[in-house]
PDB file of C-alpha atoms in Angstrom:
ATOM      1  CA  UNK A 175       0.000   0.000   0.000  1.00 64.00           C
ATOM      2  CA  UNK A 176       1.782   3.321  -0.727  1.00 74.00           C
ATOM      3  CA  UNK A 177       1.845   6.322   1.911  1.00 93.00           C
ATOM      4  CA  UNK A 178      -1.001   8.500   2.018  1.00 96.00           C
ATOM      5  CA  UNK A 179       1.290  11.608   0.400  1.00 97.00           C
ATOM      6  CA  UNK A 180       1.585   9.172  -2.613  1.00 97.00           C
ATOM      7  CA  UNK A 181      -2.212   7.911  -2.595  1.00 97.00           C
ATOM      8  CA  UNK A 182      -5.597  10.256  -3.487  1.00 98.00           C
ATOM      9  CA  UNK A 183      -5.748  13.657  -1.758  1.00 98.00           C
ATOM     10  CA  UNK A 184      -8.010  16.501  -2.439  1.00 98.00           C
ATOM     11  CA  UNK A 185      -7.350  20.341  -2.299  1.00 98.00           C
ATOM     12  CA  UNK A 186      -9.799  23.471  -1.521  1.00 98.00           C
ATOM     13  CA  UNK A 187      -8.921  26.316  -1.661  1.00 98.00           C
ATOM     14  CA  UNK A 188     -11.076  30.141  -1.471  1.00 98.00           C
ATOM     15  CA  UNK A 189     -10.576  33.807  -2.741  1.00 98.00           C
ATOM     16  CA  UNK A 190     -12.409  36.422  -0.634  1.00 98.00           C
ATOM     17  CA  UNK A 191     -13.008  39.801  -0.344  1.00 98.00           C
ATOM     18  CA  UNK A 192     -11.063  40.268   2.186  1.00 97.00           C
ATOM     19  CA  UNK A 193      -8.914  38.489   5.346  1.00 96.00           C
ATOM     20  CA  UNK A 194     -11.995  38.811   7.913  1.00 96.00           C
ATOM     21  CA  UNK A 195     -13.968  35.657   8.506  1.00 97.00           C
ATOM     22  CA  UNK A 196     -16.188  37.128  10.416  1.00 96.00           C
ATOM     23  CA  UNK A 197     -17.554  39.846   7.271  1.00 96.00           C
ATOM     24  CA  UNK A 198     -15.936  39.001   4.700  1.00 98.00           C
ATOM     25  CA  UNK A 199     -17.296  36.891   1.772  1.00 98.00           C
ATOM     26  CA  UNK A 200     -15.989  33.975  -0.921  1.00 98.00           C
ATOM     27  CA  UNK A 201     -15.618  35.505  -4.263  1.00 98.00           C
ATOM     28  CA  UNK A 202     -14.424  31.960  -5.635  1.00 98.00           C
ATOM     29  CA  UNK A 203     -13.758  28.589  -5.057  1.00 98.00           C
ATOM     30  CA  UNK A 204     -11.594  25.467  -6.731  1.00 98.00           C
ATOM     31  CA  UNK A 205     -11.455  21.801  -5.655  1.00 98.00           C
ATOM     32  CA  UNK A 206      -8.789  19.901  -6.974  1.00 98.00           C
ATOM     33  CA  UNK A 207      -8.847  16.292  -6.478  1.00 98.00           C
ATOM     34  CA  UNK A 208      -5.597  13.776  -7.773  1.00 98.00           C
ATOM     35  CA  UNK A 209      -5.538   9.982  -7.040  1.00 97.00           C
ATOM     36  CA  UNK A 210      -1.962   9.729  -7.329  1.00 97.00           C
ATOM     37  CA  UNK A 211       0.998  12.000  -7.621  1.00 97.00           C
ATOM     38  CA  UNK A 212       1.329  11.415 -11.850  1.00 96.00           C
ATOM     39  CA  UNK A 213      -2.398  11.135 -12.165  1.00 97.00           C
ATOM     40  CA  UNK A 214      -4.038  14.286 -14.103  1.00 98.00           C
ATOM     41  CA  UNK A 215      -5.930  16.197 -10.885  1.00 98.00           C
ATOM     42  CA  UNK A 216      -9.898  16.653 -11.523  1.00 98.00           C
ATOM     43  CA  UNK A 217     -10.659  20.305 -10.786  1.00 98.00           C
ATOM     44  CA  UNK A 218     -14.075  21.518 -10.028  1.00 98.00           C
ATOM     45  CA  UNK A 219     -13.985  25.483  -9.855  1.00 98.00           C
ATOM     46  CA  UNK A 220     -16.743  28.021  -8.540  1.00 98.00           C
ATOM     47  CA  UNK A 221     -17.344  31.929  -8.953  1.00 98.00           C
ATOM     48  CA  UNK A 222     -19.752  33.412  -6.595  1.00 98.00           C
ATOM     49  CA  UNK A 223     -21.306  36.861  -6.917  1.00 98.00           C
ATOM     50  CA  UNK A 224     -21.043  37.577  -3.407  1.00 96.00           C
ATOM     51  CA  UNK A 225     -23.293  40.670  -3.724  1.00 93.00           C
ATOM     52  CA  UNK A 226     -21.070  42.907  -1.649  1.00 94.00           C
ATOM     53  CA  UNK A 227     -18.700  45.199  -2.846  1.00 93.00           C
ATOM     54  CA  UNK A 228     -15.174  44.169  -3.953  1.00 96.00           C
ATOM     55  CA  UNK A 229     -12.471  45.979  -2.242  1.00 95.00           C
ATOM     56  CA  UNK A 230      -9.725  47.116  -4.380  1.00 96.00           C
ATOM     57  CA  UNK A 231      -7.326  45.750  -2.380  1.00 96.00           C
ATOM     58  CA  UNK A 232      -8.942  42.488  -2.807  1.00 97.00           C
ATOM     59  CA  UNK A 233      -9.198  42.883  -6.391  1.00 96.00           C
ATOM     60  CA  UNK A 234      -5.260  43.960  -6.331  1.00 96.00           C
ATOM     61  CA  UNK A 235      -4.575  40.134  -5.348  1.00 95.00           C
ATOM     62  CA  UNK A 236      -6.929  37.926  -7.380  1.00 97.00           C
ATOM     63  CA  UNK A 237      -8.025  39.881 -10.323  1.00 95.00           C
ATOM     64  CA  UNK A 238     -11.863  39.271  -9.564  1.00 97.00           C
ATOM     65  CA  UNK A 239     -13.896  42.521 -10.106  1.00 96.00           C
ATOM     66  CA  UNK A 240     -17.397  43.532  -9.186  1.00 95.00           C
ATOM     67  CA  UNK A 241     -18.412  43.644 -12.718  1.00 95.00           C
ATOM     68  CA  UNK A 242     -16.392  40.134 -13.876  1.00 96.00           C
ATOM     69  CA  UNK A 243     -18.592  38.522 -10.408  1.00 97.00           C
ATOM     70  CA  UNK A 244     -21.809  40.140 -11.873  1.00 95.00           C
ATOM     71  CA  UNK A 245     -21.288  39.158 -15.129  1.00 96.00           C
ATOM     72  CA  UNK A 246     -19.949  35.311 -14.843  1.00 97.00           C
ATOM     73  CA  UNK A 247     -20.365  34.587 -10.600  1.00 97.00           C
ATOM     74  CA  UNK A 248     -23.506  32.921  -9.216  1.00 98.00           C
ATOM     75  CA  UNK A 249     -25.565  34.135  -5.946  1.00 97.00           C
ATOM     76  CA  UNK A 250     -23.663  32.131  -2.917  1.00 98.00           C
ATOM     77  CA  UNK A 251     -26.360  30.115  -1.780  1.00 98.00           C
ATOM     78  CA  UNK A 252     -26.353  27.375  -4.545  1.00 98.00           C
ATOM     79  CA  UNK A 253     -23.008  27.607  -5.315  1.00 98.00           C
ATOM     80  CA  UNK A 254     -22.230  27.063  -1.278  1.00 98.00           C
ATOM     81  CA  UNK A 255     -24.519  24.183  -1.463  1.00 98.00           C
ATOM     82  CA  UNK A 256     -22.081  22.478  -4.299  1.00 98.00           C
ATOM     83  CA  UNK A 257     -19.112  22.954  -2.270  1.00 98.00           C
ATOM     84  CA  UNK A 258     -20.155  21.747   0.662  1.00 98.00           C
ATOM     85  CA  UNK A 259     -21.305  18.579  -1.151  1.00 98.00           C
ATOM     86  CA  UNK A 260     -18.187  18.238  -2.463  1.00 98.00           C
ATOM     87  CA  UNK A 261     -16.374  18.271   0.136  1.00 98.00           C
ATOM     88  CA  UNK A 262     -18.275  16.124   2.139  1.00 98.00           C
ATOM     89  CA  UNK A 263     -18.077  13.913  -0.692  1.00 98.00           C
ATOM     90  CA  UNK A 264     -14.142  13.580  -0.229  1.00 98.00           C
ATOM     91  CA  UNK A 265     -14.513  12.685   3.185  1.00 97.00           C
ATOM     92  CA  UNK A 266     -17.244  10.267   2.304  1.00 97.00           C
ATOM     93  CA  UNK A 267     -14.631   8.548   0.155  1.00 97.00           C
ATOM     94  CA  UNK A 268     -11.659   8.826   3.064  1.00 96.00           C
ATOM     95  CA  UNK A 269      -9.917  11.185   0.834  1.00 97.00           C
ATOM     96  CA  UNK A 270      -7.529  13.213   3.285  1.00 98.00           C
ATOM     97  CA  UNK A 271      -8.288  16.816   2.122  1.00 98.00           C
ATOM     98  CA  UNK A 272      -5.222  19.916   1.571  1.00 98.00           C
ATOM     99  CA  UNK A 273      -6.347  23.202   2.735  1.00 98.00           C
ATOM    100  CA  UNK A 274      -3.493  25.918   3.192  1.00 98.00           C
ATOM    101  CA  UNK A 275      -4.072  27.364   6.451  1.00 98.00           C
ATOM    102  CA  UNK A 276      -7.500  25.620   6.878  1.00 98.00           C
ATOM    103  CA  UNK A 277      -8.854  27.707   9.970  1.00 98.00           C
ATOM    104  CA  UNK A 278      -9.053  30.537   7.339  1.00 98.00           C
ATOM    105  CA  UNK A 279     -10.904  29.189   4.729  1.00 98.00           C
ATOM    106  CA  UNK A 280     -12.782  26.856   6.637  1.00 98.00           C
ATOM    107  CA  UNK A 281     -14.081  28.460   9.328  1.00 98.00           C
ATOM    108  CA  UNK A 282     -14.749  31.435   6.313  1.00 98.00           C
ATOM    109  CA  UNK A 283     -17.110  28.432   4.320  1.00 98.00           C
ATOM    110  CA  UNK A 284     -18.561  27.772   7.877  1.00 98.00           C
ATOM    111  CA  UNK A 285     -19.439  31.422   7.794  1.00 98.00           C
ATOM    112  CA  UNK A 286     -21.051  31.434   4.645  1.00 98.00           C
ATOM    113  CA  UNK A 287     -23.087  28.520   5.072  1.00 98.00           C
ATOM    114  CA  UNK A 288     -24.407  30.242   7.991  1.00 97.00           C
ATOM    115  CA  UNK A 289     -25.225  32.945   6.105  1.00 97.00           C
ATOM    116  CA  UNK A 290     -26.848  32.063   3.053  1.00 98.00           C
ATOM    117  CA  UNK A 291     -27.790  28.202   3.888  1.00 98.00           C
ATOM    118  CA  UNK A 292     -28.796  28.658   7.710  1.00 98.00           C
ATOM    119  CA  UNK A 293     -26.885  25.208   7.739  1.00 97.00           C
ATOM    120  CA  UNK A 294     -22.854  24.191   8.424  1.00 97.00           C
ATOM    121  CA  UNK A 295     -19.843  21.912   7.182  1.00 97.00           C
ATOM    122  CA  UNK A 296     -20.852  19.589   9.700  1.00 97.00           C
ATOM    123  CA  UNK A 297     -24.279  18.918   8.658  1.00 97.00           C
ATOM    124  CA  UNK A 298     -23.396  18.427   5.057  1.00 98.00           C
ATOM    125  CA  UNK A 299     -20.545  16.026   6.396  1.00 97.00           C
ATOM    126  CA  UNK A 300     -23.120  13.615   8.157  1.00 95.00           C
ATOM    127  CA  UNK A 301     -20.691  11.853  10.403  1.00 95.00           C
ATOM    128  CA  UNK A 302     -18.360  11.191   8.416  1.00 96.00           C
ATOM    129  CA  UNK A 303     -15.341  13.289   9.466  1.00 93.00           C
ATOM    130  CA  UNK A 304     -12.825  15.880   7.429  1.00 94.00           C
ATOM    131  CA  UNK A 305      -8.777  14.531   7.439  1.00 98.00           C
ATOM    132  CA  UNK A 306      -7.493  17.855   6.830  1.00 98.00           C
ATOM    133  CA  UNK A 307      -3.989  18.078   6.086  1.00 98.00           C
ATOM    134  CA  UNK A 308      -2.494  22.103   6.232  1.00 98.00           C
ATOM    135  CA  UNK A 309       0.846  22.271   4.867  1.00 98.00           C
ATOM    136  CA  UNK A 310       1.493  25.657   6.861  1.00 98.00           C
ATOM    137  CA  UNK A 311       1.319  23.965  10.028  1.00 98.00           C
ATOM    138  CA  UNK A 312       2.535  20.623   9.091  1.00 98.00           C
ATOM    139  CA  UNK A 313       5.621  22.107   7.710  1.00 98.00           C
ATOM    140  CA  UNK A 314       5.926  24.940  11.140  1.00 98.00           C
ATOM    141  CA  UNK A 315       6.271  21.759  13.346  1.00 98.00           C
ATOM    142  CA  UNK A 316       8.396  19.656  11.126  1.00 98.00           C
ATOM    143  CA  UNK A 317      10.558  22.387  10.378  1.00 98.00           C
ATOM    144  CA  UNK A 318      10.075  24.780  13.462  1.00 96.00           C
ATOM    145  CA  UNK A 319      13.629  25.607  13.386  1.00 95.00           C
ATOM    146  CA  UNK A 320      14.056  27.193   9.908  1.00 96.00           C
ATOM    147  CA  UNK A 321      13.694  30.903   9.633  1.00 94.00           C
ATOM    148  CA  UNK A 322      11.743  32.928   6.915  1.00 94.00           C
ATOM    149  CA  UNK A 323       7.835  33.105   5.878  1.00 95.00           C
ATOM    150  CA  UNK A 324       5.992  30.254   5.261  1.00 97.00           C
ATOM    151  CA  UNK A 325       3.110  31.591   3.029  1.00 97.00           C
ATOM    152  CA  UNK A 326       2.110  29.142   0.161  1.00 97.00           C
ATOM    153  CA  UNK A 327       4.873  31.128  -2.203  1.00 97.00           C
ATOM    154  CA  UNK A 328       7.883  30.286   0.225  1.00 97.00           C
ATOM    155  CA  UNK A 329       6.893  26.867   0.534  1.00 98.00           C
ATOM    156  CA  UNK A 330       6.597  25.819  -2.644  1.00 98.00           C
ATOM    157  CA  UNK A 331       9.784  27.785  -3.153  1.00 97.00           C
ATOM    158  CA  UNK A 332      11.409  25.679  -0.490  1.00 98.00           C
ATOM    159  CA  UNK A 333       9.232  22.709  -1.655  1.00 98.00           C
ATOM    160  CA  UNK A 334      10.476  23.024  -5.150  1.00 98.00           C
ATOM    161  CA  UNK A 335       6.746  23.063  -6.139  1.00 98.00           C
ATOM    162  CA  UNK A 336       5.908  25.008  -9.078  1.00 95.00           C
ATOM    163  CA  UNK A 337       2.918  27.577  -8.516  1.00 94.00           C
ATOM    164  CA  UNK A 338       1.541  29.535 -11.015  1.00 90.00           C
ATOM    165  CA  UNK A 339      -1.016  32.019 -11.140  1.00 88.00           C
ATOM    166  CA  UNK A 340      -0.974  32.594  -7.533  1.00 89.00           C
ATOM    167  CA  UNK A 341      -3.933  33.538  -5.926  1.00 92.00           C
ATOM    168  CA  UNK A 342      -5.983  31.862  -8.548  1.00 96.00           C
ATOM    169  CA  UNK A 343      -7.999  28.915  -6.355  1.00 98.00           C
ATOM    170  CA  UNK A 344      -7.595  26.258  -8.704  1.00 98.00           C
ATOM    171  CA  UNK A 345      -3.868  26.864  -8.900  1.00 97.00           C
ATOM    172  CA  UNK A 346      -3.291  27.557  -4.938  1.00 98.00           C
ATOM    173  CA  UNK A 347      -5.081  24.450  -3.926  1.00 98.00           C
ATOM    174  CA  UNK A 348      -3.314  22.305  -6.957  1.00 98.00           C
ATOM    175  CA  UNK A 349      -0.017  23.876  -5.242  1.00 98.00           C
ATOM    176  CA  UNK A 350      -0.371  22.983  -1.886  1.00 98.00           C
ATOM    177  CA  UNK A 351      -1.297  19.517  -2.569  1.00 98.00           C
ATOM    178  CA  UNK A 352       1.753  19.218  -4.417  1.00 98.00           C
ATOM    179  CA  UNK A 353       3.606  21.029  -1.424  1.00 98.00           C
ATOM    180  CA  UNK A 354       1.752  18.050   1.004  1.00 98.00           C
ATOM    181  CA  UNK A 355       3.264  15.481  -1.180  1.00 98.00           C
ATOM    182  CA  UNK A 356       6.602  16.912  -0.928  1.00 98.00           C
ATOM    183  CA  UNK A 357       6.826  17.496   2.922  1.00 98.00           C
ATOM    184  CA  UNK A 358       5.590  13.800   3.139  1.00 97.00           C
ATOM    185  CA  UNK A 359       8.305  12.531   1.071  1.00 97.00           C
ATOM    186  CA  UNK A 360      11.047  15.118   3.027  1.00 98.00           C
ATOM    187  CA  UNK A 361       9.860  14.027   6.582  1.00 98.00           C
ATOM    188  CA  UNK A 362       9.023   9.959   5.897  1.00 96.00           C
ATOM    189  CA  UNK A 363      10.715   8.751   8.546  1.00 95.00           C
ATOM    190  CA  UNK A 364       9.098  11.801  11.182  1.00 95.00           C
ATOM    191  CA  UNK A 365       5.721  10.587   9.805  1.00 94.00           C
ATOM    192  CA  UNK A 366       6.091   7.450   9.066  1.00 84.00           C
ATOM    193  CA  UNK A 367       3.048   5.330  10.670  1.00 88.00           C
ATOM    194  CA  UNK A 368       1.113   8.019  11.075  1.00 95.00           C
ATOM    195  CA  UNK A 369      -2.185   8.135   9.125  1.00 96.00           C
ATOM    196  CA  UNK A 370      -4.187  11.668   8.141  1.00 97.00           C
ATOM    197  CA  UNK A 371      -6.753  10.503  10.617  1.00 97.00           C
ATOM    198  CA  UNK A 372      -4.058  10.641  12.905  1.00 97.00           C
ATOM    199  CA  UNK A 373      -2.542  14.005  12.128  1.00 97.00           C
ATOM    200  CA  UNK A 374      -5.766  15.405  11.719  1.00 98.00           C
ATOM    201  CA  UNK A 375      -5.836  15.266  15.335  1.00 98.00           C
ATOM    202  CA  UNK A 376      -2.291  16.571  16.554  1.00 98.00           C
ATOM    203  CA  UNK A 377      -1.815  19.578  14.031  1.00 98.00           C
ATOM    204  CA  UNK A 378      -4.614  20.762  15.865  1.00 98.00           C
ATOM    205  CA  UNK A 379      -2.251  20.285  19.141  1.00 98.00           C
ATOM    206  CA  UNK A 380       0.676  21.592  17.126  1.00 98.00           C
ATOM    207  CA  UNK A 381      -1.247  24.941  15.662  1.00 98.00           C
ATOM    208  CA  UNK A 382      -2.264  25.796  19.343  1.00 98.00           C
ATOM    209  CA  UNK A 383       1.241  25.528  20.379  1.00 98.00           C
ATOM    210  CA  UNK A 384       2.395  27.507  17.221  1.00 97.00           C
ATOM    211  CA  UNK A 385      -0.431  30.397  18.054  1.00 97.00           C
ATOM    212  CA  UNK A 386       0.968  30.138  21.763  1.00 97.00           C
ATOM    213  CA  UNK A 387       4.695  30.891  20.063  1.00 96.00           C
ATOM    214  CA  UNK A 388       3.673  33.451  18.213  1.00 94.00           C
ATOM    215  CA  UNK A 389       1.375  35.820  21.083  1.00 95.00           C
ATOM    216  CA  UNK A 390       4.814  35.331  22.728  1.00 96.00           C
ATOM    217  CA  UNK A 391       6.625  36.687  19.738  1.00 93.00           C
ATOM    218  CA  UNK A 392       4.031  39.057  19.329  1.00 94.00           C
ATOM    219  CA  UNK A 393       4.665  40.491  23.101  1.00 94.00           C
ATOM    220  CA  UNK A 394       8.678  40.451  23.114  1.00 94.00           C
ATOM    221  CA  UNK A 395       8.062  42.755  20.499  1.00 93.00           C
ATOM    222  CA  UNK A 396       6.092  45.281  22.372  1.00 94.00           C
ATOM    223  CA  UNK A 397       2.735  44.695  19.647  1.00 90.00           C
ATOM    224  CA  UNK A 398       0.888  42.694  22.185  1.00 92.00           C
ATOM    225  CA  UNK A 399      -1.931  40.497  19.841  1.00 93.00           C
ATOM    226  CA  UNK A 400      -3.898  37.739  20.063  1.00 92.00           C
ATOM    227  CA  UNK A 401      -3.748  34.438  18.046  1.00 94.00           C
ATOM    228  CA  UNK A 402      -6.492  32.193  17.715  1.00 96.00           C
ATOM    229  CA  UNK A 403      -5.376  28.796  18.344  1.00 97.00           C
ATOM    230  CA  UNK A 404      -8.724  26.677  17.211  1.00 98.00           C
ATOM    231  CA  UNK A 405      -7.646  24.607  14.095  1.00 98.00           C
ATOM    232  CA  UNK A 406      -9.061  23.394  11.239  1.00 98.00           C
ATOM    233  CA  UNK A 407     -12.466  25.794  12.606  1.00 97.00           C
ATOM    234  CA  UNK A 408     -12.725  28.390  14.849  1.00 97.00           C
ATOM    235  CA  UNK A 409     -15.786  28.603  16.677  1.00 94.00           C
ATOM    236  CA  UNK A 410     -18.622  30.520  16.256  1.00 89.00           C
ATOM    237  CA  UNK A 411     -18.766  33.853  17.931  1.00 80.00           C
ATOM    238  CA  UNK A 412     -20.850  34.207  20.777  1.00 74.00           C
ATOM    239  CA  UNK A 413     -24.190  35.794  20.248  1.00 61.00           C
ATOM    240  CA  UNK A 414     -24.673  39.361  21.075  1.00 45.00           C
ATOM    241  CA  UNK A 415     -26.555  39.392  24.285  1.00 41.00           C
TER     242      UNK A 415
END
C-alpha cells in the first residue's frame, strides 16, 4: 500500500473579499482532487457573486472585479450548497483533504453557510469526518527551526513546487497539494506510521502551540496580539446578548 502523500488527496482552496472571517465573503472557489501523484488532478472550480462590494485591495490580489462577479459569478447560496457537497463527498470517500491554512478558509465556508444556507460543514458532512492536512502547520512543526515566511509562495519555493497564477484557487489548492506530497516525502521517517486521521488530530495540538509561540513573539516585540489557536475551525462567535 503506498503512503497516504503518494495515494488520493483533495485540495480546496477560497478567494475572498477580504482576510476577515467574520464579514468578509468567498468571491471563488476550486477543488482539486488527484488519485496519485502522476495522475491528471480533476478540478471543479466556482465563482460566486457575493453581492457585496469588492475591495480594491482584494481585487489587487486575485483579479476578480465587481463587474467580472456580476457578469460570470452565481448568488452564494447554490453555489455554497455544491461545495459543501463536495467536500463532504471527499470525506465520504476517506480522501484526506489539503487546505493551506485551513482555519481561514474553513471556518470562512462555515461562515457562509451560515449565512446564506442557515446550515454548516458539519451537517453536510453527516458523520463522516474531514482529514485535513495544512501544509502551513505541518511544515511549522516539522521544520520549526528554519527561519523565513511560510506563506504558500515560500513553501513551494522551499518545496520546489511550481505555482503559477498565484492567488488563482484552482492553482493555490493544486499547489499545496503538491507542497503536502513533498513534505511527506522530506519528513518519511518523522511521519512514518502516522495516518491523516491521525494528524488530523495533533496539528490541531501543534497549531495551538504555534499560536501560543507566536502571542509570545508578538509580546517580546512590544505589539501585544492575540492568536487564535482553534484549528481546522474556529468557533462561532458568541451571540450578542
Amino acid at each position: 500500500m503506498p503512503c497516504w502523500y503518494d495515494g488520493p488527496l483533495a485540495a480546496f482552496d477560497t478567494e475572498t473579499t477580504g482576510i476577515d472571517v467574520e464579514r468578509d465573503r468567498i468571491v471563488s472557489a476550486a477543488l482539486v482532487v488527484q488519485e496519485t501523484p502522476r495522475s491528471a488532478p480533476r478540478v471543479t472550480r466556482w465563482l460566486i457573486n457575493p453581492g457585496v462590494e469588492i475591495p480594491e485591495a482584494a481585487t489587487a490580489v486575485h483579479g476578480l472585479t465587481a463587474d467580472h462577479l456580476a457578469l460570470h459569478g452565481r448568488w452564494p447560496a447554490p453555489v455554497l450548497e455544491e461545495v459543501a457537497r463536495a467536500l463532504a463527498a471527499q470525506s465520504v470517500a476517506g480522501r484526506p483533504l489539503v487546505v493551506m491554512n485551513a482555519p481561514f478558509d474553513l471556518t470562512l465556508l462555515q461562515r457562509e453557510l451560515k449565512r446564506h444556507r442557515a446550515s454548516s460543514l458539519d451537517a453536510y458532512l453527516g458523520g463522516h469526518p474531514l482529514r485535513v492536512l495544512d501544509p502551513r502547520v505541518l511544515d511549522k512543526h516539522l521544520d520549526r527551526y528554519r527561519k523565513g515566511r511560510r506563506t504558500l509562495t515560500d513553501l513551494c519555493a522551499h518545496y520546489e513546487v511550481e505555482l503559477t497564477d498565484a492567488h488563482e484557487a484552482a492553482a493555490d489548492a493544486l499547489a499545496a497539494l503538491r507542497v503536502v506530497r513533498a513534505l511527506g516525502h522530506r519528513f518519511a521517517d518523522r511521519l512514518d506510521g502516522l495516518q491523516p486521521a491521525e494528524l488530523h488530530t495533533r496539528q490541531a495540538v501543534w497549531h495551538a502551540a504555534q499560536a501560543r509561540g507566536l502571542e509570545a513573539w508578538f509580546a517580546r516585540s512590544g505589539h501585544p496580539e492575540s492568536v487564535d489557536p482553534h484549528w481546522p475551525l474556529r468557533p462561532d462567535l458568541p451571540a450578542a446578548a
